[in-house]
Structures are given as C-alpha cells and as structure tokens.
Amino acid sequence: MADVRPFAALRPAPGREPEIAALPYDVYSRAEAREAVAGHPRSFLRIDRPETQFPADADMYGDPVYGKARELLEEMKTDGSFVRDEGNAYYLYELTMDGRSQTGIVACASVDDYLENRIKKHENTRREKEEDRVRHVDACDAQTGPIFLAYRSHPVLRKILSREKEKTPMFSFVSEDGIGHRGWRIEEAGTVEEIRNAFAGMDSLYIADGHHRAASAVRVGTMRRAAHPAYTGEEEFNYFLSVLFPDDELMIMDYNRVVRDLNGLSQEEFLEQVRKVFITEPLSGPRHPGKKGEISLCMKTGWYLLTIKPEYADGDPVEGLDVSVLQRELLHPVLGIGDPRTDRRVDFVGGIRGLEELERRVHTDMEAAFAMYPTSIGELFAVADAGRLMPPKSTWFEPKLRSGLFIHMLT
C-alpha cells in the first residue's frame, strides 16, 4: 500500500505565483539559468540555481552557493513572498498545454515506499547529480522541486478531482511559454481521508520524471534518520514532495537522437547498413513516425522512414523499446556508439523542439538525426514493474512542473 499524505505547503502569497514559478532547475544550462533570472528578482530559479547570484566563474558547487539558496528562501519568507499553510492539506495542480490538461495531486510520498520499491523507477541516477540536490535540500531544509509521479487511473480520485476543480482555484495564470497553471487546496477531512485511502489501496506508484530529485530527497531523509535515531516515522523528513498524475492524462513526447558522424561511412554506405535492420523508404519531407516500430531518419540527402523488420523486434519490456532496437542494432554496431550516456558523438533532442530542430542540427553540427515514436506510459510501467531500467533519454514529459508553487519544509 502506498503512503501518500497531506502536508502544510509553503507557497507563494496570493497573486505572486506568476512571478515566482519557474521551470525545473535541470532544464537549464548554467548560462541559460543566469539569463533566465536576469530581470526576474522573484523567480524561484534564483533559489533552485543559486550560482546565478555569483560571478560566472564561481564554483557552482561551493558551500557559499548552497548557503545562498537558503538565504534567498528565508528572505522571501520574511518579506511575505511566501506563506505557509497552517494545516495539512492535499493540493491540486492543473497544467494546460495546447488545449490539453492534466491534473496532479500535490502531496508527500513516503521515503519507505521508495526504499521498498513501491515507488518504482525506470532510470539510473548519477551520484554527482544526486549530491548537488542533496546539499541543496539539506541547506534549504526544504524540498523545492516536486517529483513527477504517475499512478494507474483510479475512479475515486477521478471523481474527487472533477468535483474539486469546480471550485474557485487559489491561483490561475498563464506562464510566458503559454502553459496554463491552476491550483486548489483540499482540506475537508472526509475528502482528505478518501484521497489517502485511495492511494493506500495502490500497490505501486511510478516515477515519471525527477529520478535525481527523488533519490536526493530520500538520501536526505535517511541522513536525518541516522542523525535522529529515535525518529518516529512521522517527521517531515520521512516524506518527499510529489505531484501524482493519473496515467490516462499524461503525454510522453519523443526523445530524439542526433549523431555527430557516420563512423567513417559515406551516407550511402550507412544507408546500406540501415536497410539490413529496417525497411527503408524515402520521404518527401519531415514526418513524425506514426506508430511504434517506426523511426524517421534525417540526413543531408533528405528524410527516410525506417520500419523495424520483424526479426529484429523483441517482446522484452526493455529490449523491445524502439530506442533499444536503434541502439542495439545500429548506433552501437554500425556507428560505434557503445554508451550513449557518455559518448559525445551522440546528443539528444526533446520532442518539444520539433523536427525543425533535427533538420537544423543535421545541417550544422550533426550528420544524422533519428526522430523516435514516443515511448508510451504503458511501456514505462512495464519496465518499472519488471524491475528494469530504460535506456537513457527514453521519455520526455510535457508540460514541465513549475518549481516554487508548492514547497515542502522539512521542519
């Protein structure tokens, strides 16, 4: 059973949500983060990326940087930019993009559920990336970036969300990128109990996005348990900030690959290798693959539709993913790209950037681009249920959850 509990959020004072809310810290490069906070003195990105408040050549992982994050958070609490709710509650967070909405329940998930694999993962994490957020959470004494969790759609929760969303939201705004954001607070005791019981009846929750944030939050929790051996399990550090979405509302976009060279092959020689694994047909122009098993290839000579030959398909939940077939049958044996996590000859482009970005890369710094059919939420669940891991950069979720709208204080 999943333990998902209400909490007393620290959140923007009414009306200040638009100027505080910020995209997640990890969607920006260091230079992009500095540019994003310029002229936005209340942007939460200043707290999530505190190195932006130092000279460009400062050590972004130095102790003063994490101290600055805490200082900025305390300043915004003191000046009234943030307020903390008095009692525990669940919250709803609706995001609308291109006319499509998804609504998550903002709550605290259990460290023990993570440790005991009731909260399931599908990606590896890198220790150095974890360490950054561990130090950030510990310094701020707060979880500032929510973990994006998914659950199998539940009729009771669907009914509650529909009913609560008929009420006046506590905030409603459209961010600069055109995404709509609305939020509600749920504090009525009966409804709170219904929500908690619904989650308690679930065997599994799934990390959709935010594996590093989740791992870091859990590490802080276990560190504080060690520092407080008499802990009861009710302390805030035993839980971490999450937004939980039903699977039938989520959209996964394609996560595409671009390669820097053809490993010494001419374009025609490369296409000969491609034809061994894929049925290949020229396209008149850019086109997204239409179904699982299809990949669109862009080269300087034009676009091609690749369809995986039946003998190269695989029913395994990981090996059968399109990204796995591409890596196993083409990128590794033909192009020599053994580890896509570390090989600088391959790069990844989120589907939000469109096919135009793939064409641009091919005509500037890359030789070929592969437009993938999006991994489905069902495939993600199947991999996680099998206790397996997806290849890197298999899923791209949109829209991105904003940081700063809901904060979980650890004390």
XYZ file of C-alpha atoms in Angstrom:
411
model
C 0.000 0.000 0.000
C 1.253 3.462 -0.901
C 1.561 6.079 1.830
C 0.742 9.458 0.280
C -0.033 12.087 2.849
C -1.191 15.714 3.014
C 1.144 18.450 4.204
C 1.265 22.152 5.037
C 2.766 23.749 1.938
C 4.920 26.823 1.803
C 3.620 28.584 -1.288
C 3.582 31.977 -2.987
C 1.444 34.680 -1.438
C -1.776 35.053 -3.450
C -1.099 36.867 -6.709
C 2.644 36.277 -6.707
C 2.579 32.854 -8.326
C 3.329 34.072 -11.880
C 6.489 35.926 -10.894
C 7.793 33.155 -8.613
C 7.023 29.946 -10.539
C 9.988 28.656 -12.547
C 10.818 25.737 -14.791
C 12.834 22.925 -13.151
C 16.456 23.690 -12.393
C 17.767 20.921 -14.643
C 16.274 22.131 -17.923
C 18.804 24.990 -17.998
C 22.493 25.140 -18.702
C 24.486 27.393 -16.388
C 24.463 30.235 -18.918
C 20.746 29.801 -19.631
C 19.937 29.914 -15.920
C 21.829 33.201 -15.494
C 19.967 34.673 -18.424
C 16.593 33.402 -17.166
C 16.869 35.073 -13.747
C 18.058 38.414 -15.139
C 15.316 40.957 -14.554
C 13.219 38.473 -12.555
C 14.055 39.189 -8.912
C 11.382 36.845 -7.535
C 11.966 33.915 -9.884
C 12.311 30.704 -7.919
C 15.125 29.733 -10.245
C 17.333 32.039 -8.162
C 16.854 29.611 -5.261
C 16.988 26.426 -7.349
C 20.139 27.616 -9.146
C 21.818 29.882 -6.566
C 25.089 30.009 -8.508
C 23.308 32.583 -10.690
C 23.864 35.048 -7.839
C 27.665 34.667 -8.063
C 30.241 35.573 -10.719
C 30.078 33.348 -13.768
C 33.382 31.648 -12.905
C 32.468 30.874 -9.266
C 32.401 27.246 -8.110
C 28.728 26.359 -8.553
C 29.087 23.515 -6.038
C 30.818 25.507 -3.320
C 29.360 25.767 0.195
C 28.549 29.507 -0.211
C 26.284 28.670 -3.169
C 24.062 26.342 -1.138
C 24.108 28.829 1.724
C 22.847 31.460 -0.700
C 19.883 29.228 -1.635
C 18.811 29.081 1.996
C 19.378 32.823 2.423
C 17.203 33.668 -0.585
C 14.429 31.348 0.590
C 14.468 32.864 4.065
C 14.373 36.382 2.592
C 11.279 35.551 0.553
C 9.599 34.010 3.579
C 10.399 37.093 5.630
C 9.241 39.652 3.068
C 5.906 37.880 2.581
C 6.566 36.460 -0.864
C 5.814 33.024 0.583
C 3.191 31.981 3.120
C 2.859 28.649 4.894
C -0.496 26.996 5.331
C -1.454 26.287 8.925
C -2.931 22.820 8.493
C -2.187 19.804 6.344
C -3.940 19.518 3.019
C -3.741 17.953 -0.386
C -3.464 20.295 -3.345
C -4.390 20.002 -6.997
C -2.132 21.307 -9.731
C -3.539 21.527 -13.262
C -1.355 22.276 -16.269
C -2.836 23.064 -19.689
C -0.790 22.939 -22.874
C -2.176 23.300 -26.396
C -5.701 22.735 -25.104
C -4.849 19.516 -23.251
C -4.968 19.467 -19.441
C -3.533 17.150 -16.807
C -4.229 17.424 -13.097
C -1.956 16.116 -10.364
C -2.405 15.726 -6.628
C 0.313 17.578 -4.736
C 1.261 15.581 -1.669
C 4.144 13.942 0.164
C 5.228 10.442 -0.814
C 6.976 8.081 1.553
C 10.721 7.534 1.801
C 9.982 3.944 2.846
C 7.821 3.378 -0.234
C 10.812 4.442 -2.334
C 13.273 2.288 -0.415
C 10.967 -0.743 -0.572
C 10.255 -0.244 -4.305
C 6.577 0.580 -4.033
C 7.637 3.764 -5.814
C 9.182 2.289 -8.925
C 11.972 3.699 -11.055
C 12.867 3.297 -14.700
C 16.134 5.262 -14.894
C 19.548 5.161 -13.285
C 20.823 8.193 -11.404
C 24.281 9.708 -11.339
C 25.835 10.163 -7.904
C 27.264 13.612 -8.650
C 23.873 14.924 -9.769
C 22.268 13.478 -6.662
C 24.893 15.101 -4.466
C 24.044 18.576 -5.758
C 20.374 18.241 -4.812
C 21.173 16.522 -1.503
C 23.192 19.559 -0.492
C 20.503 21.914 -1.793
C 17.655 20.199 0.097
C 19.731 19.924 3.246
C 20.811 23.579 3.147
C 17.291 24.888 2.462
C 15.708 22.446 4.915
C 13.099 22.072 2.214
C 12.225 20.123 -0.910
C 11.751 22.788 -3.544
C 11.308 20.725 -6.719
C 8.427 18.239 -6.902
C 8.906 14.695 -8.128
C 6.569 13.811 -11.001
C 4.826 10.538 -10.077
C 2.226 8.556 -12.018
C -0.457 6.144 -10.893
C -2.964 3.958 -12.684
C -6.152 5.972 -13.049
C -8.499 5.472 -10.097
C -12.293 6.098 -10.192
C -12.472 7.605 -6.686
C -9.657 10.035 -7.365
C -11.096 10.893 -10.773
C -14.406 11.820 -9.126
C -12.722 13.904 -6.416
C -10.598 15.821 -8.913
C -13.622 16.583 -11.076
C -15.604 17.813 -8.088
C -12.836 19.920 -6.543
C -11.948 21.590 -9.830
C -15.434 23.085 -9.995
C -14.421 25.310 -7.077
C -12.594 28.625 -7.406
C -8.840 27.968 -7.775
C -6.389 29.556 -5.359
C -4.244 30.561 -8.338
C -4.709 30.702 -12.084
C -2.201 32.129 -14.567
C -0.565 31.529 -17.923
C 3.231 31.432 -17.919
C 5.422 33.061 -20.550
C 5.575 29.849 -22.574
C 1.783 29.708 -22.891
C 1.218 26.940 -20.316
C -1.824 27.416 -18.078
C -1.432 26.762 -14.350
C -4.225 26.406 -11.782
C -4.174 25.189 -8.198
C -6.655 24.214 -5.471
C -6.354 23.321 -1.778
C -8.220 20.315 -0.356
C -8.565 20.380 3.426
C -12.044 18.919 4.120
C -11.401 15.940 6.411
C -13.626 13.476 4.581
C -12.089 14.229 1.196
C -8.572 14.087 2.624
C -9.325 10.632 4.031
C -10.775 9.468 0.702
C -7.628 10.519 -1.137
C -5.288 8.909 1.370
C -7.276 5.680 1.356
C -7.340 5.556 -2.444
C -3.556 5.712 -2.582
C -3.287 3.209 0.285
C -5.059 0.709 -1.954
C -2.412 1.000 -4.681
C 0.460 -1.456 -4.884
C 2.719 0.804 -6.922
C 3.482 4.375 -7.881
C 5.885 5.268 -10.673
C 8.488 7.987 -11.109
C 7.692 9.602 -14.431
C 10.243 12.403 -14.166
C 12.602 13.531 -11.421
C 14.659 10.438 -10.575
C 17.553 12.537 -9.276
C 15.279 14.724 -7.175
C 13.635 11.634 -5.697
C 16.925 9.906 -4.922
C 18.269 13.077 -3.334
C 15.175 13.609 -1.193
C 15.397 10.026 0.038
C 19.086 10.389 0.838
C 18.375 13.481 2.933
C 15.625 11.548 4.702
C 17.932 8.641 5.533
C 20.668 11.054 6.653
C 18.260 12.715 9.071
C 17.042 9.367 10.321
C 20.633 8.486 11.140
C 21.053 11.822 12.918
C 17.810 11.240 14.883
C 17.797 7.519 15.780
C 14.669 7.963 17.900
C 12.649 9.159 14.898
C 9.010 8.050 14.855
C 8.382 7.999 11.107
C 6.009 10.960 11.313
C 8.712 13.598 10.862
C 8.585 15.567 7.634
C 11.963 14.219 6.517
C 10.320 10.805 6.100
C 8.345 12.150 3.131
C 9.138 13.995 -0.073
C 7.298 16.490 -2.269
C 5.473 14.915 -5.209
C 2.787 15.625 -7.777
C 0.879 12.471 -8.692
C -0.899 12.198 -12.065
C -3.235 9.528 -13.458
C -1.682 7.641 -16.342
C -4.548 8.379 -18.734
C -3.876 12.126 -18.607
C -0.151 12.013 -19.299
C 1.586 12.691 -22.573
C 5.078 11.443 -23.298
C 6.803 13.144 -26.202
C 9.519 11.715 -28.395
C 13.126 11.938 -27.233
C 15.229 12.028 -30.377
C 18.840 11.204 -31.213
C 21.370 13.112 -33.326
C 24.799 11.733 -34.232
C 27.913 13.728 -34.997
C 29.446 11.442 -37.644
C 28.835 8.189 -39.523
C 31.909 6.395 -38.187
C 33.789 6.784 -41.465
C 30.919 5.637 -43.688
C 29.522 7.597 -46.599
C 25.820 8.356 -46.441
C 25.044 5.605 -48.962
C 27.214 3.095 -47.092
C 25.402 3.993 -43.904
C 22.017 3.561 -45.573
C 23.101 0.105 -46.737
C 23.666 -0.819 -43.094
C 20.323 0.711 -42.121
C 18.500 -1.418 -44.720
C 19.734 -4.606 -43.054
C 17.626 -3.869 -39.965
C 14.922 -1.505 -41.220
C 12.571 -1.397 -44.172
C 13.615 1.958 -45.600
C 11.611 4.309 -47.792
C 12.379 7.902 -48.832
C 10.092 10.654 -47.588
C 9.265 13.866 -49.412
C 9.946 15.889 -46.279
C 9.931 15.839 -42.466
C 7.447 13.409 -40.973
C 6.946 12.052 -37.481
C 6.886 8.272 -37.191
C 3.275 7.155 -36.998
C 3.476 4.133 -34.708
C 5.715 2.004 -32.544
C 8.377 0.331 -34.644
C 8.837 3.330 -36.945
C 11.711 5.845 -36.857
C 12.198 8.858 -39.124
C 15.789 9.396 -40.249
C 17.041 12.811 -41.347
C 20.281 13.130 -43.297
C 21.706 15.776 -45.568
C 20.260 13.820 -48.507
C 16.732 14.017 -47.065
C 14.264 12.131 -44.873
C 13.628 8.402 -44.698
C 11.028 6.313 -42.885
C 12.541 3.301 -41.126
C 10.363 0.382 -40.062
C 11.932 -2.269 -37.832
C 11.998 -5.640 -39.596
C 10.044 -8.304 -37.668
C 13.131 -10.426 -36.998
C 14.723 -7.511 -35.090
C 11.693 -6.786 -32.910
C 11.721 -8.046 -29.323
C 8.936 -8.732 -26.824
C 11.121 -7.909 -23.828
C 9.913 -4.746 -21.990
C 13.327 -3.081 -22.365
C 14.873 -4.696 -25.440
C 11.624 -4.187 -27.340
C 11.653 -0.403 -26.945
C 12.331 1.432 -30.203
C 15.230 3.312 -28.576
C 16.725 -0.047 -27.543
C 16.459 -1.511 -31.045
C 18.072 1.589 -32.532
C 20.932 1.451 -30.039
C 21.436 -2.318 -30.214
C 21.202 -2.793 -33.969
C 22.538 0.464 -35.411
C 24.143 3.022 -33.122
C 26.425 0.528 -31.397
C 27.460 -1.978 -34.101
C 27.494 0.413 -37.059
C 28.381 3.796 -35.567
C 30.431 2.541 -32.633
C 28.397 4.391 -30.017
C 28.665 1.967 -27.116
C 27.426 4.016 -24.184
C 25.043 6.825 -25.135
C 25.325 8.260 -21.615
C 28.975 9.184 -22.127
C 29.705 9.170 -25.866
C 29.976 12.755 -27.101
C 29.190 11.652 -30.656
C 25.509 11.353 -29.787
C 23.189 14.036 -28.454
C 19.516 14.069 -27.501
C 16.760 16.449 -28.568
C 13.425 16.655 -26.748
C 10.366 16.349 -28.924
C 9.119 19.750 -27.787
C 11.720 21.258 -30.145
C 10.124 19.698 -33.213
C 11.502 18.148 -36.386
C 12.833 21.537 -37.464
C 15.467 21.311 -34.744
C 16.592 17.928 -36.042
C 16.973 19.353 -39.538
C 18.887 22.332 -38.159
C 21.305 20.074 -36.294
C 21.911 17.886 -39.345
C 22.768 20.950 -41.418
C 25.034 22.480 -38.765
C 26.889 20.163 -36.380
C 25.488 16.651 -36.930
C 25.369 14.069 -39.730
C 22.118 12.268 -38.973
C 19.064 12.546 -36.742
C 16.560 9.918 -35.626
C 13.016 11.032 -34.789
C 11.504 8.453 -32.453
C 7.926 7.402 -31.834
C 7.178 8.320 -28.208
C 7.567 5.688 -25.523
C 4.142 5.003 -24.027
C 3.221 5.264 -20.355
C 2.298 1.564 -20.550
C 5.834 0.727 -21.679
C 7.222 2.808 -18.821
C 5.061 0.934 -16.299
C 6.057 -2.439 -17.802
C 9.767 -1.669 -17.492
C 9.393 -0.444 -13.913
C 7.191 -3.405 -12.925
C 9.864 -5.757 -14.274
C 12.449 -4.048 -12.081
C 14.350 -2.967 -15.189
C 15.763 0.308 -16.454
C 15.100 2.136 -19.695
C 17.931 3.324 -21.908
C 18.905 6.934 -21.158
C 16.730 9.666 -22.622
C 13.769 7.431 -23.415
C 10.958 9.740 -22.257
C 10.246 13.460 -22.494
C 7.292 14.723 -20.487
C 5.470 17.950 -21.243
C 4.383 20.242 -19.777
C 7.043 20.606 -17.098
C 6.003 21.087 -13.473
C 6.894 24.521 -12.129
C 9.063 24.836 -9.040
C 8.172 27.307 -6.318
C 4.400 26.833 -6.359
C 4.485 24.217 -3.596
C 7.386 23.712 -1.183
C 7.709 21.026 1.470
C 9.514 22.213 4.578
C 11.373 19.503 6.487
C 10.890 21.160 9.880
